[in-house]
Coordinates of C-alpha atoms in Angstrom, one line a residue:
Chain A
X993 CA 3.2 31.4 -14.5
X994 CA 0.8 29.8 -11.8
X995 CA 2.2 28.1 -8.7
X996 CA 2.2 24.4 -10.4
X997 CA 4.1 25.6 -13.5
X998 CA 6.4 26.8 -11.6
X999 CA 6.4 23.7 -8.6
X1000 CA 6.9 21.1 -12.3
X1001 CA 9.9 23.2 -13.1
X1002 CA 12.0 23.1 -10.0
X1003 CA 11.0 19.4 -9.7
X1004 CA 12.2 18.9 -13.6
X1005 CA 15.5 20.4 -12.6
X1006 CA 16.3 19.9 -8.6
X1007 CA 18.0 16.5 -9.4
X1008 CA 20.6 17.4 -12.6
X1009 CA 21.2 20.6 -10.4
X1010 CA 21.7 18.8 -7.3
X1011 CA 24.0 16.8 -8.8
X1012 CA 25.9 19.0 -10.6
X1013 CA 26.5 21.9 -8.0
X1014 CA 28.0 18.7 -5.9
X1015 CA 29.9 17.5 -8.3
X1016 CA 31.4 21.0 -9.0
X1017 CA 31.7 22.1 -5.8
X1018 CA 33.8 19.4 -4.8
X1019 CA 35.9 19.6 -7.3
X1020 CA 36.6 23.3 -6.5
X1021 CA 37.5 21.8 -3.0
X1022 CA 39.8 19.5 -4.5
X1023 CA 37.8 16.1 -4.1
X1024 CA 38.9 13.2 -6.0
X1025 CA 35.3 13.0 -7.5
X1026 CA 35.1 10.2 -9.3
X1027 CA 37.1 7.8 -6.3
X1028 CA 34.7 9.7 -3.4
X1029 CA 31.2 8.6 -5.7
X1030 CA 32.4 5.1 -6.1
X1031 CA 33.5 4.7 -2.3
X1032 CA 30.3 5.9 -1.1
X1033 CA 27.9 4.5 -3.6
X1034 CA 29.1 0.7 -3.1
X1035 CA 27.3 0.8 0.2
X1036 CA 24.1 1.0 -1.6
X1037 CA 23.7 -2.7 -2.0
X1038 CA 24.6 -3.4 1.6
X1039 CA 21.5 -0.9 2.5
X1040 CA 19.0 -2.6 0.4
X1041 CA 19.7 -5.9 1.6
X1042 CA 19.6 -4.8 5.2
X1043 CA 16.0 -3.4 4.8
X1044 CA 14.5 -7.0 3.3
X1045 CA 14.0 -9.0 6.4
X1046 CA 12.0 -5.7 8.0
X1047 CA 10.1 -5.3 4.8
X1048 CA 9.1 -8.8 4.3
X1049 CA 7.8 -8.8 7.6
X1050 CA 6.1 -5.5 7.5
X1051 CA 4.6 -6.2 4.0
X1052 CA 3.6 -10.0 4.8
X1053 CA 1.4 -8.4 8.1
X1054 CA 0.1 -5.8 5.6
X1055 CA -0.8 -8.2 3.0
X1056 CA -2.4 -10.6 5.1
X1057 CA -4.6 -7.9 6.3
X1058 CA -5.7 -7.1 3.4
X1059 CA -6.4 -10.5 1.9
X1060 CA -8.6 -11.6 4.5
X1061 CA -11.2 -9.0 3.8
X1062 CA -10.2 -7.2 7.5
X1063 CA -11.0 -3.9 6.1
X1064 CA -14.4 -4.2 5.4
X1065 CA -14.8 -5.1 8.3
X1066 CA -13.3 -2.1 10.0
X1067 CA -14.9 -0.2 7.6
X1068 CA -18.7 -1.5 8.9
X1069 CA -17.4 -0.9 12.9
X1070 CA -16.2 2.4 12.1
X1071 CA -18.6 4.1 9.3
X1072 CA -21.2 4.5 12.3
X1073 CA -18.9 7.0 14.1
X1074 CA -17.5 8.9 11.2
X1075 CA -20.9 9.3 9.8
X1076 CA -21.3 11.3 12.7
X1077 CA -18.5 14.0 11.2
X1078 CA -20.4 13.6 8.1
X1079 CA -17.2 11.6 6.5
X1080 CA -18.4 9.7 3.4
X1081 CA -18.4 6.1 4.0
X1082 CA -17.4 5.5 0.4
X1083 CA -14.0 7.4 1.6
X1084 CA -13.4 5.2 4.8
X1085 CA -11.1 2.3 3.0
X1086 CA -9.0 5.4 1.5
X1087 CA -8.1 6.3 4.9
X1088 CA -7.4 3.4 6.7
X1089 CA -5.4 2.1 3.8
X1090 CA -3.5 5.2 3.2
X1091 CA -1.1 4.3 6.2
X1092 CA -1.0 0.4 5.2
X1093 CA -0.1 0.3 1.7
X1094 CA 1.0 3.0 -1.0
X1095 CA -0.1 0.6 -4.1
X1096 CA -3.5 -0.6 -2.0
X1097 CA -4.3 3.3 -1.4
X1098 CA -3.5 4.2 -4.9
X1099 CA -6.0 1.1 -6.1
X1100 CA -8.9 2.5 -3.8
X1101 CA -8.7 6.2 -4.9
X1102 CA -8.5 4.8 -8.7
X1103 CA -11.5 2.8 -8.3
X1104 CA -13.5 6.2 -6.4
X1105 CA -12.6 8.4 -9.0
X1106 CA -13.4 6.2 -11.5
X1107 CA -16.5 5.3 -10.0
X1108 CA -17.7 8.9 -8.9
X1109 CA -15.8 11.0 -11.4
X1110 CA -12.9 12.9 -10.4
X1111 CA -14.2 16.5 -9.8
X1112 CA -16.7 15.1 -7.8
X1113 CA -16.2 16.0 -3.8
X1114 CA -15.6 12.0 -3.5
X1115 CA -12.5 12.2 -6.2
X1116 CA -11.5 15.3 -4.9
X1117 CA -11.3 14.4 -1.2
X1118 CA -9.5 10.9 -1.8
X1119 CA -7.0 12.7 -4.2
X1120 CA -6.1 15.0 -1.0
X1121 CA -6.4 12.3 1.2
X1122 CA -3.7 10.5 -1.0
X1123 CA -1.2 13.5 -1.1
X1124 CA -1.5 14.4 2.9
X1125 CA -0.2 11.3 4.3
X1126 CA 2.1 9.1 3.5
X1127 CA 2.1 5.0 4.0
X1128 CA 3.4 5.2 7.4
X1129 CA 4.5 1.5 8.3
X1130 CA 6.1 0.7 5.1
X1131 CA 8.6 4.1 5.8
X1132 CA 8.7 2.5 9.7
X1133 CA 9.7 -0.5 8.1
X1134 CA 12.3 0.4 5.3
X1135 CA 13.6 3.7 7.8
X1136 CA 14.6 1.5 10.8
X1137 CA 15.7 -1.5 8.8
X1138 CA 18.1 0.2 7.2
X1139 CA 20.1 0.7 10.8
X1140 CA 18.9 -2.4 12.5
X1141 CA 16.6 -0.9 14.8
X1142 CA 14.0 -3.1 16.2
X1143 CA 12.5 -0.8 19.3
X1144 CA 10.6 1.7 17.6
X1145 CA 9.4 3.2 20.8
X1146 CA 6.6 6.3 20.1
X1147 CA 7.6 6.0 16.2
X1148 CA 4.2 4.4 15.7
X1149 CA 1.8 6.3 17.9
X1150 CA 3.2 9.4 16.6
X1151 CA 2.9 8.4 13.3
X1152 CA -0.7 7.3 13.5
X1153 CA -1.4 10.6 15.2
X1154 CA 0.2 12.6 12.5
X1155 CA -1.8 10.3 9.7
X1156 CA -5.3 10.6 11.6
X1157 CA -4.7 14.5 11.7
X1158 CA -3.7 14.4 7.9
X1159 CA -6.8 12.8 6.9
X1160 CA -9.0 14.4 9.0
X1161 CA -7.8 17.7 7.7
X1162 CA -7.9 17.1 4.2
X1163 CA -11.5 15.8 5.1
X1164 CA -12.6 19.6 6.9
X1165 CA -10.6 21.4 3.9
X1166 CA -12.0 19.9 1.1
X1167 CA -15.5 20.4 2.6
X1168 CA -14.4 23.8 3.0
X1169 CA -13.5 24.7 -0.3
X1170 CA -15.4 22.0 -2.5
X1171 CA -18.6 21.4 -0.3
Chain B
X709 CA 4.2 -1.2 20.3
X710 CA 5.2 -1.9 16.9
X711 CA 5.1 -5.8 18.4
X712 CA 1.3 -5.7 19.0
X713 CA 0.6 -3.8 15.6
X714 CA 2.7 -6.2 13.5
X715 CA 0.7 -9.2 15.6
X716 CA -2.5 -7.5 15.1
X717 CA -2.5 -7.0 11.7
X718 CA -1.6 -10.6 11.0
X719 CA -4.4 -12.4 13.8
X720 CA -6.9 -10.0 12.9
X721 CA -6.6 -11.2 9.1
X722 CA -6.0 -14.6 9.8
X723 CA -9.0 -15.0 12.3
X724 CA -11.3 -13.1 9.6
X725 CA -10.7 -15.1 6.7
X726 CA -11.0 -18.5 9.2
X727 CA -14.7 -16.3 10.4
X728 CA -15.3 -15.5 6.4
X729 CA -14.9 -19.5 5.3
X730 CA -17.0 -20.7 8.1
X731 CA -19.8 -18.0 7.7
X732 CA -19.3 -18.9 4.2
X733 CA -19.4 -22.4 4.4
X734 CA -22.6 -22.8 6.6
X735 CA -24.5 -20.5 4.4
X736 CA -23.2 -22.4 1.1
X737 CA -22.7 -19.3 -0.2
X738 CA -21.0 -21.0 -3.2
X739 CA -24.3 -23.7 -3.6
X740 CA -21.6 -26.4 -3.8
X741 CA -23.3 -29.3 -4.4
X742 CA -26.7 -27.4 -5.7
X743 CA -27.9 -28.6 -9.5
X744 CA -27.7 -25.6 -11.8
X745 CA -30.2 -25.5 -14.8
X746 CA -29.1 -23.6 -17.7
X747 CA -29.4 -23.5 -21.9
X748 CA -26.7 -24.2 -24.1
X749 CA -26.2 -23.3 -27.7
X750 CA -23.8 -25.4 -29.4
X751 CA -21.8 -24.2 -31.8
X752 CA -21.3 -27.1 -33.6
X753 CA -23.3 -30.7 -34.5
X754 CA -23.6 -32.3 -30.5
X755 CA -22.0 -35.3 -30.2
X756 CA -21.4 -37.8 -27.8
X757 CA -17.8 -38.0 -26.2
X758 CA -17.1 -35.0 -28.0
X759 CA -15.5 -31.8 -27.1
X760 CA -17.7 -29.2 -28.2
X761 CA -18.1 -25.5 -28.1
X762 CA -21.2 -23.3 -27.2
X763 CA -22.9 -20.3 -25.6
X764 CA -24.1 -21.4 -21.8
X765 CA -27.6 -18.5 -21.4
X766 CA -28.7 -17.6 -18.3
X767 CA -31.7 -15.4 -16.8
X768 CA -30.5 -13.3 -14.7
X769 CA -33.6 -14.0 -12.7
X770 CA -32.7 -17.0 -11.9
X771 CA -29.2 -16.3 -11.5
X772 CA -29.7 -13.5 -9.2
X773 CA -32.3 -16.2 -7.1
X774 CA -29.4 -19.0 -7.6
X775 CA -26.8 -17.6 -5.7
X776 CA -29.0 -15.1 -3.3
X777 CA -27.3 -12.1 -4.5
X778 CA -28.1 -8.5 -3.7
X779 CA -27.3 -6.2 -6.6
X780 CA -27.6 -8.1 -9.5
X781 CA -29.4 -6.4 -12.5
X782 CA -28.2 -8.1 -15.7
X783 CA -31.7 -9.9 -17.6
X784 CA -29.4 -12.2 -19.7
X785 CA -26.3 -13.8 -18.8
X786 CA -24.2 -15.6 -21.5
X787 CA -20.6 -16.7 -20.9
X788 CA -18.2 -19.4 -23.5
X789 CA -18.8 -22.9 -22.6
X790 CA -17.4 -26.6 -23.5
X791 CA -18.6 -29.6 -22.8
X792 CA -18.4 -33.1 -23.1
X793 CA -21.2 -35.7 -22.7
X794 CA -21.9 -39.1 -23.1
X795 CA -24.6 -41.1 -24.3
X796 CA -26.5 -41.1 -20.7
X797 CA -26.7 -37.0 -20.7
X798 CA -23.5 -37.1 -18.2
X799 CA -20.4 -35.5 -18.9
X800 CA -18.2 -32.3 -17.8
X801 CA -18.5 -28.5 -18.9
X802 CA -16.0 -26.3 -18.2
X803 CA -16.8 -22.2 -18.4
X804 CA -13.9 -19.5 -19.5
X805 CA -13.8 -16.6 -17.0
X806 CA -13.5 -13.3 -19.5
X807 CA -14.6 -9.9 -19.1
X808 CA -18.2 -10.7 -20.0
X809 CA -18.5 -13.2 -17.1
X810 CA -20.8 -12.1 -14.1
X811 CA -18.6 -10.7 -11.2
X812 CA -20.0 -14.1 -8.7
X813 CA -18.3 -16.6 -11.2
X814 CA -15.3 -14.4 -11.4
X815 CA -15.0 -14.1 -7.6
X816 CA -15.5 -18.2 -7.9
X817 CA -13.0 -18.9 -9.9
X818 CA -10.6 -16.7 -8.3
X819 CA -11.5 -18.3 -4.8
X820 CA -10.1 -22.1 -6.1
X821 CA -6.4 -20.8 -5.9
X822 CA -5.5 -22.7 -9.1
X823 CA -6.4 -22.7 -12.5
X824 CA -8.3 -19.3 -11.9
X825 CA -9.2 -18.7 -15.7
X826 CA -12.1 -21.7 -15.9
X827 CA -15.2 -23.0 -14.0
X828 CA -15.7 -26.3 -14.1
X829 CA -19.3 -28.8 -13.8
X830 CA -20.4 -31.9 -13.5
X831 CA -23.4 -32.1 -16.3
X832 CA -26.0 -34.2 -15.1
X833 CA -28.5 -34.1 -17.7
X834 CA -28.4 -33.0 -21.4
X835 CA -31.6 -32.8 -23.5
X836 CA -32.4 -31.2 -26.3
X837 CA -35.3 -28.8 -26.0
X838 CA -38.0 -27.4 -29.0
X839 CA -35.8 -24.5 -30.2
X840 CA -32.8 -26.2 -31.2
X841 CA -30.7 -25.2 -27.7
X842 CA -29.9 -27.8 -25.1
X843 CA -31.5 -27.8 -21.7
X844 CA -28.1 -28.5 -19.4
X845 CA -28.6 -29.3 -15.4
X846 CA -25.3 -29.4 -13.9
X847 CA -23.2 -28.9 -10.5
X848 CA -20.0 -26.7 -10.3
X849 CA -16.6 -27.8 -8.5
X850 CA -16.8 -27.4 -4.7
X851 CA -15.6 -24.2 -3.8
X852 CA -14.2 -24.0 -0.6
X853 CA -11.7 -21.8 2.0
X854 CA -11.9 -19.1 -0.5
X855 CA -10.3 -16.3 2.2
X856 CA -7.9 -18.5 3.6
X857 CA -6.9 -19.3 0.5
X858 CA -6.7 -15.8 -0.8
X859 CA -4.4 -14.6 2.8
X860 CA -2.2 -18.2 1.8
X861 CA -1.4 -16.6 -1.8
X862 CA -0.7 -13.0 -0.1
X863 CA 1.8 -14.3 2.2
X864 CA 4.1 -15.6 -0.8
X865 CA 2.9 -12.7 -3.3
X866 CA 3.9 -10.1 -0.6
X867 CA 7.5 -11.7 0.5
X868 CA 8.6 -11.5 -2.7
X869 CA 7.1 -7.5 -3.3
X870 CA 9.0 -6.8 -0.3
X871 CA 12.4 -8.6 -2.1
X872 CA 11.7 -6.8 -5.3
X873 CA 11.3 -3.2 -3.8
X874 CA 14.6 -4.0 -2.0
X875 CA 16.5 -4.8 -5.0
X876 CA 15.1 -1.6 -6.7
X877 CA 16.4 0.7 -4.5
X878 CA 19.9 -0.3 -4.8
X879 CA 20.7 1.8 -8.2
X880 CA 19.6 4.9 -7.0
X881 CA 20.4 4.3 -3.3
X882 CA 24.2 3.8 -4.9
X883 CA 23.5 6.5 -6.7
X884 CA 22.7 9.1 -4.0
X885 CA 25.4 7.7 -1.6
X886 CA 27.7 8.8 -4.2
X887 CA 26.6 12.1 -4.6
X888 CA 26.4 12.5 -1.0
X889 CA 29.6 11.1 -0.4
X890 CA 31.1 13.9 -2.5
X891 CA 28.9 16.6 -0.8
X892 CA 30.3 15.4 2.5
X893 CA 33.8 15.7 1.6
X894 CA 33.4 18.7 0.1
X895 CA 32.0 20.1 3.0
X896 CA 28.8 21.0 1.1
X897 CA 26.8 19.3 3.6
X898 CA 27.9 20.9 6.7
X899 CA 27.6 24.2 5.0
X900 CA 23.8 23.0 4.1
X901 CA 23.2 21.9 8.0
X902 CA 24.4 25.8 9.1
X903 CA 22.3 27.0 7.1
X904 CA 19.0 25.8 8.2
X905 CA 20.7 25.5 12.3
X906 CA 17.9 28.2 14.0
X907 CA 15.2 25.4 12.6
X908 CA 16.9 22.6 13.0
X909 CA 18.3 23.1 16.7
X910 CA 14.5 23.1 17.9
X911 CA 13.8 20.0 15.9
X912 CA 16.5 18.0 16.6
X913 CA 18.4 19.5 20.0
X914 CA 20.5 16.1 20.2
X915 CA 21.8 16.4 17.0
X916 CA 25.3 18.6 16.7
X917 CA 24.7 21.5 15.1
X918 CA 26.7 21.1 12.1
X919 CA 26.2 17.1 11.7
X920 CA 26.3 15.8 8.8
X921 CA 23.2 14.1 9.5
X922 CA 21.6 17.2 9.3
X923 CA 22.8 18.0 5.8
X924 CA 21.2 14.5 4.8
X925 CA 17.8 15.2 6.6
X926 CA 17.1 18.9 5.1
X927 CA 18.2 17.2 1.3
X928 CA 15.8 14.1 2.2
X929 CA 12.7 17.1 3.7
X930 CA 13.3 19.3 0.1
X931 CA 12.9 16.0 -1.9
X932 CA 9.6 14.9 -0.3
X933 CA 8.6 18.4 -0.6
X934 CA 9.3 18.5 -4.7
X935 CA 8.0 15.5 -4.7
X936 CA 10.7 13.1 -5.7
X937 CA 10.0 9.8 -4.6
X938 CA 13.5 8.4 -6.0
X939 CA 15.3 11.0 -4.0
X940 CA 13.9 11.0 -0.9
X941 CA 14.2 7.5 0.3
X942 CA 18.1 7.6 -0.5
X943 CA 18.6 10.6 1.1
X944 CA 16.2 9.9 4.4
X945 CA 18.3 6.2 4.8
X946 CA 21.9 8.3 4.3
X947 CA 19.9 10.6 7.4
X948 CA 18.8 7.6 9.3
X949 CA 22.5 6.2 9.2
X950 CA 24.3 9.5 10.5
X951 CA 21.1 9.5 12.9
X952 CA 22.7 6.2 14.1
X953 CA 26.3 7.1 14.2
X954 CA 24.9 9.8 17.1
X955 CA 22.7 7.2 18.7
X956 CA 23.6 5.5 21.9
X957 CA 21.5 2.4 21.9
X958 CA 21.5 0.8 18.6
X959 CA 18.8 -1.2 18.2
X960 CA 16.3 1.2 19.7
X961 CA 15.2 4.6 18.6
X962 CA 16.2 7.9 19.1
X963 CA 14.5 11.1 19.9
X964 CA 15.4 12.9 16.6
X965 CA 15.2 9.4 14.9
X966 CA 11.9 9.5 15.2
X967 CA 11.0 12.8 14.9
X968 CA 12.5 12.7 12.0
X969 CA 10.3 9.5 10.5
X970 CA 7.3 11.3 11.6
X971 CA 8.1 14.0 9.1
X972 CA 8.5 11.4 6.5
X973 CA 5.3 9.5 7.2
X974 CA 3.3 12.4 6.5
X975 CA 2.5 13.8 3.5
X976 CA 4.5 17.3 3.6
X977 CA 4.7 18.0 -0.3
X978 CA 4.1 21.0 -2.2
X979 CA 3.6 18.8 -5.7
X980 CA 1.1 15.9 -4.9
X981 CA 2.4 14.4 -8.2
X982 CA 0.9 11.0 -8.1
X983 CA -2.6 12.0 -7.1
X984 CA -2.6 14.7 -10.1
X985 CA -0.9 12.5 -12.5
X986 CA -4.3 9.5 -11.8
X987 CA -6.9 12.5 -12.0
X988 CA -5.3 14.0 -15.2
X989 CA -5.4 10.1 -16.5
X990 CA -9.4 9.8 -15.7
X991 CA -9.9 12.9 -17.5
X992 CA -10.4 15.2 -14.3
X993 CA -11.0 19.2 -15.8
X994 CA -8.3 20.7 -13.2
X995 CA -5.9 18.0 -12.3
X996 CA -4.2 20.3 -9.8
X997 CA -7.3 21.3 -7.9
X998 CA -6.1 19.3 -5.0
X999 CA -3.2 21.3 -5.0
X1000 CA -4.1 23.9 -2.3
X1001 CA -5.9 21.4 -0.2
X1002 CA -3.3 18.6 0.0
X1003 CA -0.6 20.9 1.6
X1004 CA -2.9 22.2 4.0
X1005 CA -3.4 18.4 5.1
X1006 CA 0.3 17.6 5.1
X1007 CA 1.0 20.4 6.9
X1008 CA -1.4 19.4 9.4
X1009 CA -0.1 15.7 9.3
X1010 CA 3.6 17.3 10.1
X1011 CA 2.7 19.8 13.0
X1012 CA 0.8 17.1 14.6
X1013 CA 3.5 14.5 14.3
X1014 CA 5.9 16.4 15.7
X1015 CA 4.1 17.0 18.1
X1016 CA 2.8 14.4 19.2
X1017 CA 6.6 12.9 18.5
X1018 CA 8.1 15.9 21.4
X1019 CA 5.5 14.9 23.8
X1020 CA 5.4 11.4 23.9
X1021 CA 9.2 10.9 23.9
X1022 CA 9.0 12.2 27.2
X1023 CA 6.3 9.9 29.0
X1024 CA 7.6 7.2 31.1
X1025 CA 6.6 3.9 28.6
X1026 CA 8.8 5.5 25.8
X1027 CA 11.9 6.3 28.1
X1028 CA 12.0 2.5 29.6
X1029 CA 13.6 1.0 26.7
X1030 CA 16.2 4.3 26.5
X1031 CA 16.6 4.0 30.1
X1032 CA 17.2 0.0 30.7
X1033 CA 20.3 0.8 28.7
X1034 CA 21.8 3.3 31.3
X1035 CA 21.1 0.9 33.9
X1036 CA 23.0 -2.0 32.2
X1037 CA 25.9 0.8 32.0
X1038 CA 25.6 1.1 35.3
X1039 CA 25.2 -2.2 36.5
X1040 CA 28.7 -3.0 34.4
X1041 CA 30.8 -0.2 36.4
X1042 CA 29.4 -1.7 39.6

């Protein structure tokens, strides 16, 4: 069996086995199952309205941005120092939307892949550049909402660092192994 | 920080689109106001004060000269048409947007905000040439503040995402509070946290060892890792609310708070699920190619994170906030 055969079969089952080793487990400690799931579960609405007024305005600032045609922008200021990596400008949106917006990054490495073919280095290196980050201010916004917190302190220079780093590598490892 | 990110994101994209419009505007890049000639084939008999349907044809020539566009290589545009003209050769024709029309009149269309599906003209002259077709000179709608326009519709089209995202992750966040709920009184949690202490105790020093927050925050890390989007989120916001329980200042971060985001904002996964599940979709002849090289990047994404996450929680800029809290304590036992 190779590695991803065997990655899709834990993924399949972590979640029914999850559940049930909890489930059985506290009932061998004597948990009143059924009372404890509902007690904790009821504060799930609470949750997810305490994240909307951070997500609204975290999404609004993202989708604005976007809109306005921002990123092509960036995308001419910046292409003239990543060309001198050898980055493909074609790949540039990818990575400064990756961080912004999960369904605007997914969009942009569609469209590549579509356009260039998806074995091609192009389709390749935005498919890793998809996988190695993740959209960093919506998880900000939906994290810190969820307990109120408003001062973020280092959450978002550390977060850019950690995204730059993640697209940058994918970007030397993909040359690497598919250049 | 996040203040001037948030502020950015929103005066950078409002000051482009205003820059966009007004570039667009003085270089009429829409020819409002410019007379368009064209041929129409009419379906039908033409009369006068009549709806009536036809073919609009187009050289793509011309078209490409019209509107000053770069890339353009189609010889023949055609797109649906209907008109209505009176006896003077005046009248209104109004053009469907489908899949056939050039992208330009698309982009038009979509730049009046309303009624996005149709073009419409003022005709200004309607003759009947030698090959049966009529010759057609006419002027679109004005098309204006197409970018402001555009950021205008994102604004309400984004609040409501925002709502709708909310309100799906109260089923499974029920869900997964449930379960955890259990888990904690079961003591299957704190058992989990001992566990994984010797890694955990570097990562995290101000967390308890045996916390339940730590529980939470290996369950939420394995999830990412498999790859289960549905999971994860639950469990990270169950983490994030022990986090907070142990957190002194409540409307600020702490330490482990944010170490603990930075591992959630990057990408450290052993399945890249979504990425495969797009390139197996477009036909790709080894969807999981990426496999290898994605968790080298998340990897990378993680270490640095972390990282960077250690080193700037001690600089001076990212302590004030922590700090103007113990001097308020202070200042009270004065």
């Amino acid at each position: 069996m190779s590695f991803k055969e065997i990655m899709n079969i834990i993924s399949v089952v972590a979640i029914p086995f999850v559940i049930f080793t909890f489930l059985i487990y506290g009932f061998a400690k004597k948990v009143k199952v059924y009372e404890s799931f509902v007690e904790g579960a009821k504060e799930g609405f609470n949750v997810a309205v305490r994240i909307i007024p951070y997500l609204v305005a975290m999404l609004v600032a993202i989708g604005i941005f976007r809109a306005s045609g921002a990123m092509d922008v960036l995308v001419a200021i910046l292409s003239p120092l990543t060309n001198l990596i050898g980055f493909p400008a074609e790949a540039l949106p990818m990575a400064l939307m990756r961080p912004l917006s999960g369904s605007g990054s997914l969009g942009i490495m569609t469209e590549i892949m579509k356009t260039y073919g998806p074995d091609s280095f192009l389709g390749l290196l935005v498919s890793t550049m998809y996988g190695s980050t993740e959209t960093t201010f919506y998880v900000l916004a939906v994290y810190f909402g969820s307990v109120n917190i408003r001062k973020t302190r280092h959450a978002v220079l550390a977060g850019v660092i950690s995204d730059i780093t993640g697209l940058l590598t994918a970007f030397f490892i993909c040359k690497l192994v598919f250049g | 920080m996040m203040n001037y990110i948030w502020l950015a994101l929103i005066a950078i994209g409002i000051l482009t689109a205003v820059g966009t419009d007004i570039y667009e505007s003085s270089i009429n890049k829409y020819r409002n106001g410019v007379e368009f000639q064209a041929l129409v084939e009419l379906k039908d008999e033409f009369k006068t004060n009549t709806q009536l349907t036809g073919i609009l044809k187009v050289s793509g020539e011309y078209f490409k000269n019209f509107y000053s566009l770069k890339n353009f290589n189609a010889k023949l545009i055609t797109n649906e048409i209907s008109i209505k003209v009176n006896q003077d050769g005046k009248g209104v024709a109004v053009l469907n947007i489908s899949e056939n029309t050039p992208e330009f009149w698309k982009l038009m269309a979509k730049g009046k905000g309303t009624n996005t599906d149709k073009l419409v003209a003022n005709i200004l002259k309607f003759e009947k040439n030698e090959n049966g077709s009529y010759n057609v000179v006419m002027v679109f709608e004005r098309i204006s503040l197409v970018k402001i326009k555009q950021v205008l519709n994102a604004v309400i089209e984004y609040s409501d995402i925002a709502v709708k995202i909310a309100i799906g992750l109260i089923g499974v966040m029920a869900l997964w509070l449930g379960i955890m709920k259990i888990g904690e009184l079961a003591g299957l949690i704190n058992l989990l946290a001992k566990i994984v202490k010797p890694i955990t105790k570097r990562l995290f020093p101000d967390i308890p060892s045996e916390h339940p927050a730590i529980g939470a925050i290996i369950m939420n890390i394995s999830a990412n890792m498999l790859g289960l989007g549905n999971a994860a989120t639950p469990l990270g916001l169950k983490a994030m609310e022990e986090l907070q329980k142990l957190n002194p200042k409540k409307d600020t971060a702490s330490d482990s708070m944010v170490t603990f985001l930075v591992i959630n904002t990057s990408g450290m996964t052993l399945i890249p699920a979504t990425a495969i599940a797009v390139r197996a979709a477009l036909g790709s002849g080894d969807p999981a190619a990426i496999i290898s090289t994605t968790i080298v990047g998340g990897f990378a994404a993680t270490i640095a994170g972390v990282t960077a996450a250690k080193i700037l929680q001690r600089l001076k800029i990212f302590r004030k906030e922590l700090e103007e809290n113990n001097e308020t304590k202070t200042e009270v036992k004065e």
